[in-house]
Amino acid sequence: MLSVRSYFFAKFYDATMKEVEEACLGAWRAELLAKTAGDVLEIGAGTGVNISYYPPGIRRLILSEPDRNMRERLAQRVEESGIEQATVADSGAELIDFPAASFDCVVSTLVLCSVKDQSASLQEIYRLLRPGGAFFFIEHVLAEDNPRIIRWQKFFNPLWNFMCCGCHLTRDTAEAIRQTGFQTDQLERVIVESAPAVIQSGIMGIAIKPA
Ligand SMILES: C[S@@+](CC[C@H](N)C(=O)[O-])C[C@H]1O[C@@H](n2cnc3c(N)ncnc32)[C@H](O)[C@@H]1O
């Protein structure tokens, strides 16, 4: 049953997101990912929307995606991109088979809403980053300071979670990033324009693992 939903989720993901990409996401991806460098890991890379935004100089790019249907499109995009230093992997964010301190940058865009265990995923990102390394993120989150939207998020969460293959509307991801031990001075609250109200509250930025 999940594999049927995941098939359709992957198949229609890019088309569904088109309007939001044009309204804001595309520009945010470009702004953030231009700052990546060195050895880079992306978790939950999906259909590979971020690939075209990485700067040409990065040394190594690991694009990890646990869903088979997403990964097929991802592999196709990697091939089309011609980026030789890019490799596709199949790990979930909770456990990624690399030694500690393997990466200068880790990227997560719209993934921490969907991982099974957010705390374990953030701890894994922290473990994999070198001291001083940077965690780049764009995520939709619990609508801080808006009780009306929070009520809607709680109401729709079970249905949304079912339809969108495990995505949660009610996660306080900014607080979770802080709790993991990252420095979050560059965390910004954003409005995800053109998206349904329950996913308009967003955060983006760069969290640093202390040196
Ligand atoms: C909303 S999509 C975002 C895709 C892509 N990152 C983007 O920005 O368009 C969420 C992605 O998270 C992936 N995902 C779900 N559970 C995951 C997990 N435990 N670890 C890593 N990725 C996961 C899904 O397969 C899906 O590709």
mmCIF file of C-alpha atoms and ligand atoms in Angstrom:
data_model
loop_
_atom_site.group_PDB
_atom_site.id
_atom_site.type_symbol
_atom_site.label_atom_id
_atom_site.label_comp_id
_atom_site.label_asym_id
_atom_site.label_seq_id
_atom_site.Cartn_x
_atom_site.Cartn_y
_atom_site.Cartn_z
ATOM 1 C CA MET A 1 0.000 0.000 0.000
ATOM 2 C CA LEU A 2 2.789 2.435 0.932
ATOM 3 C CA SER A 3 4.656 1.493 -2.219
ATOM 4 C CA VAL A 4 1.617 2.521 -4.335
ATOM 5 C CA ARG A 5 1.418 5.885 -2.539
ATOM 6 C CA SER A 6 5.174 6.353 -2.791
ATOM 7 C CA TYR A 7 5.022 5.596 -6.523
ATOM 8 C CA PHE A 8 2.441 8.342 -7.105
ATOM 9 C CA PHE A 9 4.151 10.731 -4.664
ATOM 10 C CA ALA A 10 7.412 10.415 -6.608
ATOM 11 C CA LYS A 11 5.716 10.549 -10.002
ATOM 12 C CA PHE A 12 3.795 13.776 -9.332
ATOM 13 C CA TYR A 13 6.195 15.438 -6.851
ATOM 14 C CA ASP A 14 7.880 17.877 -9.261
ATOM 15 C CA ALA A 15 4.606 18.874 -10.949
ATOM 16 C CA THR A 16 2.877 19.414 -7.573
ATOM 17 C CA MET A 17 5.720 21.596 -6.324
ATOM 18 C CA LYS A 18 6.116 23.680 -9.493
ATOM 19 C CA GLU A 19 4.171 26.726 -8.326
ATOM 20 C CA VAL A 20 5.903 26.847 -4.927
ATOM 21 C CA GLU A 21 9.294 26.381 -6.576
ATOM 22 C CA GLU A 22 8.609 29.395 -8.779
ATOM 23 C CA ALA A 23 7.166 31.484 -5.925
ATOM 24 C CA CYS A 24 10.012 31.029 -3.436
ATOM 25 C CA LEU A 25 11.625 27.604 -3.064
ATOM 26 C CA GLY A 26 13.762 27.795 -6.189
ATOM 27 C CA ALA A 27 15.269 31.117 -5.104
ATOM 28 C CA TRP A 28 15.901 29.809 -1.564
ATOM 29 C CA ARG A 29 17.572 26.661 -2.865
ATOM 30 C CA ALA A 30 19.817 28.773 -5.120
ATOM 31 C CA GLU A 31 20.743 31.177 -2.302
ATOM 32 C CA LEU A 32 21.613 28.440 0.201
ATOM 33 C CA LEU A 33 23.268 25.846 -1.975
ATOM 34 C CA ALA A 34 25.602 28.361 -3.632
ATOM 35 C CA LYS A 35 27.375 28.402 -0.237
ATOM 36 C CA THR A 36 28.096 24.652 -0.125
ATOM 37 C CA ALA A 37 31.663 23.482 -0.614
ATOM 38 C CA GLY A 38 33.993 20.538 -0.073
ATOM 39 C CA ASP A 39 32.444 17.158 0.774
ATOM 40 C CA VAL A 40 28.648 17.479 0.707
ATOM 41 C CA LEU A 41 25.925 15.038 1.802
ATOM 42 C CA GLU A 42 22.277 15.621 0.926
ATOM 43 C CA ILE A 43 19.692 13.583 2.845
ATOM 44 C CA GLY A 44 16.267 12.761 1.365
ATOM 45 C CA ALA A 45 17.350 14.101 -2.011
ATOM 46 C CA GLY A 46 13.994 13.127 -3.555
ATOM 47 C CA THR A 47 13.776 13.607 -7.317
ATOM 48 C CA GLY A 48 17.007 15.629 -7.273
ATOM 49 C CA VAL A 49 15.594 19.147 -7.503
ATOM 50 C CA ASN A 50 18.659 20.547 -5.716
ATOM 51 C CA ILE A 51 21.207 19.120 -8.140
ATOM 52 C CA SER A 52 21.206 22.066 -10.525
ATOM 53 C CA TYR A 53 21.893 24.505 -7.655
ATOM 54 C CA TYR A 54 25.175 23.027 -6.398
ATOM 55 C CA PRO A 55 28.283 25.036 -7.292
ATOM 56 C CA PRO A 56 30.657 23.332 -9.760
ATOM 57 C CA GLY A 57 33.628 23.374 -7.348
ATOM 58 C CA ILE A 58 32.330 20.934 -4.708
ATOM 59 C CA ARG A 59 34.662 17.978 -4.159
ATOM 60 C CA ARG A 60 32.179 15.172 -3.492
ATOM 61 C CA LEU A 61 28.380 15.066 -3.507
ATOM 62 C CA ILE A 62 26.527 12.134 -1.907
ATOM 63 C CA LEU A 63 22.783 12.231 -2.642
ATOM 64 C CA SER A 64 21.011 9.884 -0.264
ATOM 65 C CA GLU A 65 17.377 8.856 -0.789
ATOM 66 C CA PRO A 66 15.683 5.826 0.823
ATOM 67 C CA ASP A 67 12.612 5.712 -1.429
ATOM 68 C CA ARG A 68 13.105 3.577 -4.545
ATOM 69 C CA ASN A 69 10.704 5.578 -6.712
ATOM 70 C CA MET A 70 12.279 8.900 -5.803
ATOM 71 C CA ARG A 71 15.724 7.403 -6.284
ATOM 72 C CA GLU A 72 15.004 6.355 -9.869
ATOM 73 C CA ARG A 73 14.283 9.948 -10.896
ATOM 74 C CA LEU A 74 17.227 11.141 -8.800
ATOM 75 C CA ALA A 75 19.639 8.799 -10.587
ATOM 76 C CA GLN A 76 18.290 9.995 -13.931
ATOM 77 C CA ARG A 77 18.834 13.637 -12.923
ATOM 78 C CA VAL A 78 22.378 12.937 -11.738
ATOM 79 C CA GLU A 79 23.166 11.360 -15.077
ATOM 80 C CA GLU A 80 21.631 14.265 -17.001
ATOM 81 C CA SER A 81 23.563 16.782 -14.855
ATOM 82 C CA GLY A 82 26.947 15.335 -15.822
ATOM 83 C CA ILE A 83 28.256 16.104 -12.318
ATOM 84 C CA GLU A 84 30.974 13.483 -12.032
ATOM 85 C CA GLN A 85 31.557 13.888 -8.312
ATOM 86 C CA ALA A 86 27.898 13.012 -7.500
ATOM 87 C CA THR A 87 26.872 9.558 -6.197
ATOM 88 C CA VAL A 88 23.409 8.283 -5.270
ATOM 89 C CA ALA A 89 22.970 6.323 -2.011
ATOM 90 C CA ASP A 90 19.939 4.668 -0.447
ATOM 91 C CA SER A 91 20.249 5.378 3.298
ATOM 92 C CA GLY A 92 17.618 6.926 5.507
ATOM 93 C CA ALA A 93 18.814 9.957 7.466
ATOM 94 C CA GLU A 94 18.727 8.090 10.781
ATOM 95 C CA LEU A 95 21.710 5.888 9.909
ATOM 96 C CA ILE A 96 24.188 6.768 7.178
ATOM 97 C CA ASP A 97 27.151 4.516 6.638
ATOM 98 C CA PHE A 98 30.033 6.991 6.743
ATOM 99 C CA PRO A 99 32.598 7.569 9.490
ATOM 100 C CA ALA A 100 32.083 10.509 11.856
ATOM 101 C CA ALA A 101 33.241 13.908 10.558
ATOM 102 C CA SER A 102 33.143 12.851 6.883
ATOM 103 C CA PHE A 103 31.442 15.992 5.499
ATOM 104 C CA ASP A 104 31.888 19.757 5.362
ATOM 105 C CA CYS A 105 28.203 20.306 4.564
ATOM 106 C CA VAL A 106 24.944 18.394 4.994
ATOM 107 C CA VAL A 107 21.809 19.516 3.141
ATOM 108 C CA SER A 108 18.160 18.803 4.015
ATOM 109 C CA THR A 109 15.320 20.453 2.106
ATOM 110 C CA LEU A 110 11.786 19.436 3.117
ATOM 111 C CA VAL A 111 13.041 16.208 4.689
ATOM 112 C CA LEU A 112 13.025 16.626 8.483
ATOM 113 C CA CYS A 113 9.225 16.760 8.267
ATOM 114 C CA SER A 114 9.265 13.230 6.804
ATOM 115 C CA VAL A 115 12.030 11.275 8.524
ATOM 116 C CA LYS A 116 10.791 8.551 10.880
ATOM 117 C CA ASP A 117 12.958 9.719 13.789
ATOM 118 C CA GLN A 118 13.828 13.409 13.648
ATOM 119 C CA SER A 119 16.057 13.400 16.714
ATOM 120 C CA ALA A 120 18.100 10.405 15.474
ATOM 121 C CA SER A 121 18.404 12.039 12.023
ATOM 122 C CA LEU A 122 19.704 15.304 13.468
ATOM 123 C CA GLN A 123 22.173 13.458 15.671
ATOM 124 C CA GLU A 124 23.387 11.555 12.604
ATOM 125 C CA ILE A 125 23.833 14.819 10.655
ATOM 126 C CA TYR A 126 25.764 16.243 13.613
ATOM 127 C CA ARG A 127 27.963 13.129 13.802
ATOM 128 C CA LEU A 128 28.740 13.217 10.067
ATOM 129 C CA LEU A 129 29.753 16.886 10.000
ATOM 130 C CA ARG A 130 33.298 17.996 10.677
ATOM 131 C CA PRO A 131 33.751 20.493 13.550
ATOM 132 C CA GLY A 132 32.819 23.894 12.085
ATOM 133 C CA GLY A 133 30.793 22.116 9.367
ATOM 134 C CA ALA A 134 27.493 23.510 8.115
ATOM 135 C CA PHE A 135 24.004 22.061 8.037
ATOM 136 C CA PHE A 136 21.894 23.711 5.283
ATOM 137 C CA PHE A 137 18.133 23.405 5.600
ATOM 138 C CA ILE A 138 14.762 24.525 4.270
ATOM 139 C CA GLU A 139 11.845 22.960 6.188
ATOM 140 C CA HIS A 140 8.165 23.543 6.804
ATOM 141 C CA VAL A 141 7.378 23.539 10.513
ATOM 142 C CA LEU A 142 4.836 24.020 13.264
ATOM 143 C CA ALA A 143 3.294 27.500 12.884
ATOM 144 C CA GLU A 144 4.985 29.262 15.772
ATOM 145 C CA ASP A 145 2.810 32.012 17.342
ATOM 146 C CA ASN A 146 -0.272 31.200 15.268
ATOM 147 C CA PRO A 147 -2.692 29.089 17.351
ATOM 148 C CA ARG A 148 -5.332 29.038 14.596
ATOM 149 C CA ILE A 149 -2.950 27.502 12.040
ATOM 150 C CA ILE A 150 -1.545 25.134 14.682
ATOM 151 C CA ARG A 151 -5.095 23.840 15.254
ATOM 152 C CA TRP A 152 -5.458 23.207 11.496
ATOM 153 C CA GLN A 153 -2.025 21.551 11.365
ATOM 154 C CA LYS A 154 -2.998 19.184 14.204
ATOM 155 C CA PHE A 155 -6.352 18.467 12.593
ATOM 156 C CA PHE A 156 -4.960 17.668 9.123
ATOM 157 C CA ASN A 157 -1.785 15.924 10.331
ATOM 158 C CA PRO A 158 -3.055 12.283 10.192
ATOM 159 C CA LEU A 159 -4.512 12.640 6.679
ATOM 160 C CA TRP A 160 -1.490 14.640 5.427
ATOM 161 C CA ASN A 161 0.865 12.077 6.912
ATOM 162 C CA PHE A 162 -0.967 9.301 5.051
ATOM 163 C CA MET A 163 -1.197 11.141 1.714
ATOM 164 C CA CYS A 164 2.342 12.530 1.732
ATOM 165 C CA CYS A 165 4.183 9.347 2.709
ATOM 166 C CA GLY A 166 4.991 10.156 6.332
ATOM 167 C CA CYS A 167 5.234 13.976 6.231
ATOM 168 C CA HIS A 168 4.381 15.691 9.561
ATOM 169 C CA LEU A 169 2.817 19.148 9.854
ATOM 170 C CA THR A 170 3.487 19.693 13.545
ATOM 171 C CA ARG A 171 7.227 19.370 14.050
ATOM 172 C CA ASP A 172 9.121 22.155 15.839
ATOM 173 C CA THR A 173 12.239 21.586 13.754
ATOM 174 C CA ALA A 174 14.000 24.845 14.725
ATOM 175 C CA GLU A 175 13.962 23.794 18.369
ATOM 176 C CA ALA A 176 15.091 20.266 17.448
ATOM 177 C CA ILE A 177 18.084 21.661 15.500
ATOM 178 C CA ARG A 178 19.025 23.793 18.534
ATOM 179 C CA GLN A 179 18.602 20.853 20.924
ATOM 180 C CA THR A 180 21.044 18.793 18.833
ATOM 181 C CA GLY A 181 23.803 21.271 19.672
ATOM 182 C CA PHE A 182 24.012 23.353 16.480
ATOM 183 C CA GLN A 183 24.618 27.107 16.505
ATOM 184 C CA THR A 184 21.517 28.603 14.905
ATOM 185 C CA ASP A 185 22.258 32.345 14.488
ATOM 186 C CA GLN A 186 21.621 31.965 10.746
ATOM 187 C CA LEU A 187 18.173 30.387 11.148
ATOM 188 C CA GLU A 188 15.445 32.453 9.513
ATOM 189 C CA ARG A 189 11.640 32.155 9.694
ATOM 190 C CA VAL A 190 10.051 32.249 6.208
ATOM 191 C CA ILE A 191 6.608 32.049 4.634
ATOM 192 C CA VAL A 192 6.308 29.371 1.958
ATOM 193 C CA GLU A 193 4.301 31.333 -0.604
ATOM 194 C CA SER A 194 1.785 29.575 -2.863
ATOM 195 C CA ALA A 195 1.695 26.569 -0.503
ATOM 196 C CA PRO A 196 -1.368 25.412 1.481
ATOM 197 C CA ALA A 197 -1.687 27.303 4.810
ATOM 198 C CA VAL A 198 -0.692 24.246 6.865
ATOM 199 C CA ILE A 199 2.787 24.184 5.279
ATOM 200 C CA GLN A 200 3.383 27.918 4.900
ATOM 201 C CA SER A 201 5.406 28.282 8.117
ATOM 202 C CA GLY A 202 8.994 27.581 7.221
ATOM 203 C CA ILE A 203 12.542 27.855 8.412
ATOM 204 C CA MET A 204 15.691 28.107 6.334
ATOM 205 C CA GLY A 205 19.325 28.754 6.985
ATOM 206 C CA ILE A 206 22.641 27.302 7.998
ATOM 207 C CA ALA A 207 23.291 25.672 11.380
ATOM 208 C CA ILE A 208 26.913 25.252 12.426
ATOM 209 C CA LYS A 209 28.460 22.392 14.343
ATOM 210 C CA PRO A 210 30.715 24.161 16.878
ATOM 211 C CA ALA A 211 34.438 23.834 16.077
HETATM 212 C C1 LIG B 1 8.992 16.287 0.459
HETATM 213 S S1 LIG B 1 10.226 15.240 -0.185
HETATM 214 C C2 LIG B 1 11.586 16.392 -0.402
HETATM 215 C C3 LIG B 1 12.491 15.985 -1.531
HETATM 216 C C4 LIG B 1 13.672 16.932 -1.783
HETATM 217 N N1 LIG B 1 14.559 16.988 -0.656
HETATM 218 C C5 LIG B 1 13.222 18.308 -2.157
HETATM 219 O O1 LIG B 1 13.709 19.291 -1.604
HETATM 220 O O2 LIG B 1 12.418 18.423 -3.086
HETATM 221 C C6 LIG B 1 10.711 14.341 1.256
HETATM 222 C C7 LIG B 1 11.801 13.327 0.966
HETATM 223 O O3 LIG B 1 12.260 12.745 2.194
HETATM 224 C C8 LIG B 1 12.505 11.375 1.965
HETATM 225 N N2 LIG B 1 12.513 10.638 3.230
HETATM 226 C C9 LIG B 1 11.474 10.063 3.879
HETATM 227 N N3 LIG B 1 11.897 9.435 4.986
HETATM 228 C C10 LIG B 1 13.233 9.624 5.032
HETATM 229 C C11 LIG B 1 14.251 9.214 5.935
HETATM 230 N N4 LIG B 1 13.978 8.503 7.026
HETATM 231 N N5 LIG B 1 15.525 9.581 5.667
HETATM 232 C C12 LIG B 1 15.813 10.323 4.577
HETATM 233 N N6 LIG B 1 14.899 10.736 3.692
HETATM 234 C C13 LIG B 1 13.628 10.394 3.917
HETATM 235 C C14 LIG B 1 11.364 10.986 1.042
HETATM 236 O O4 LIG B 1 11.611 9.754 0.392
HETATM 237 C C15 LIG B 1 11.317 12.174 0.101
HETATM 238 O O5 LIG B 1 12.193 12.001 -0.963
#
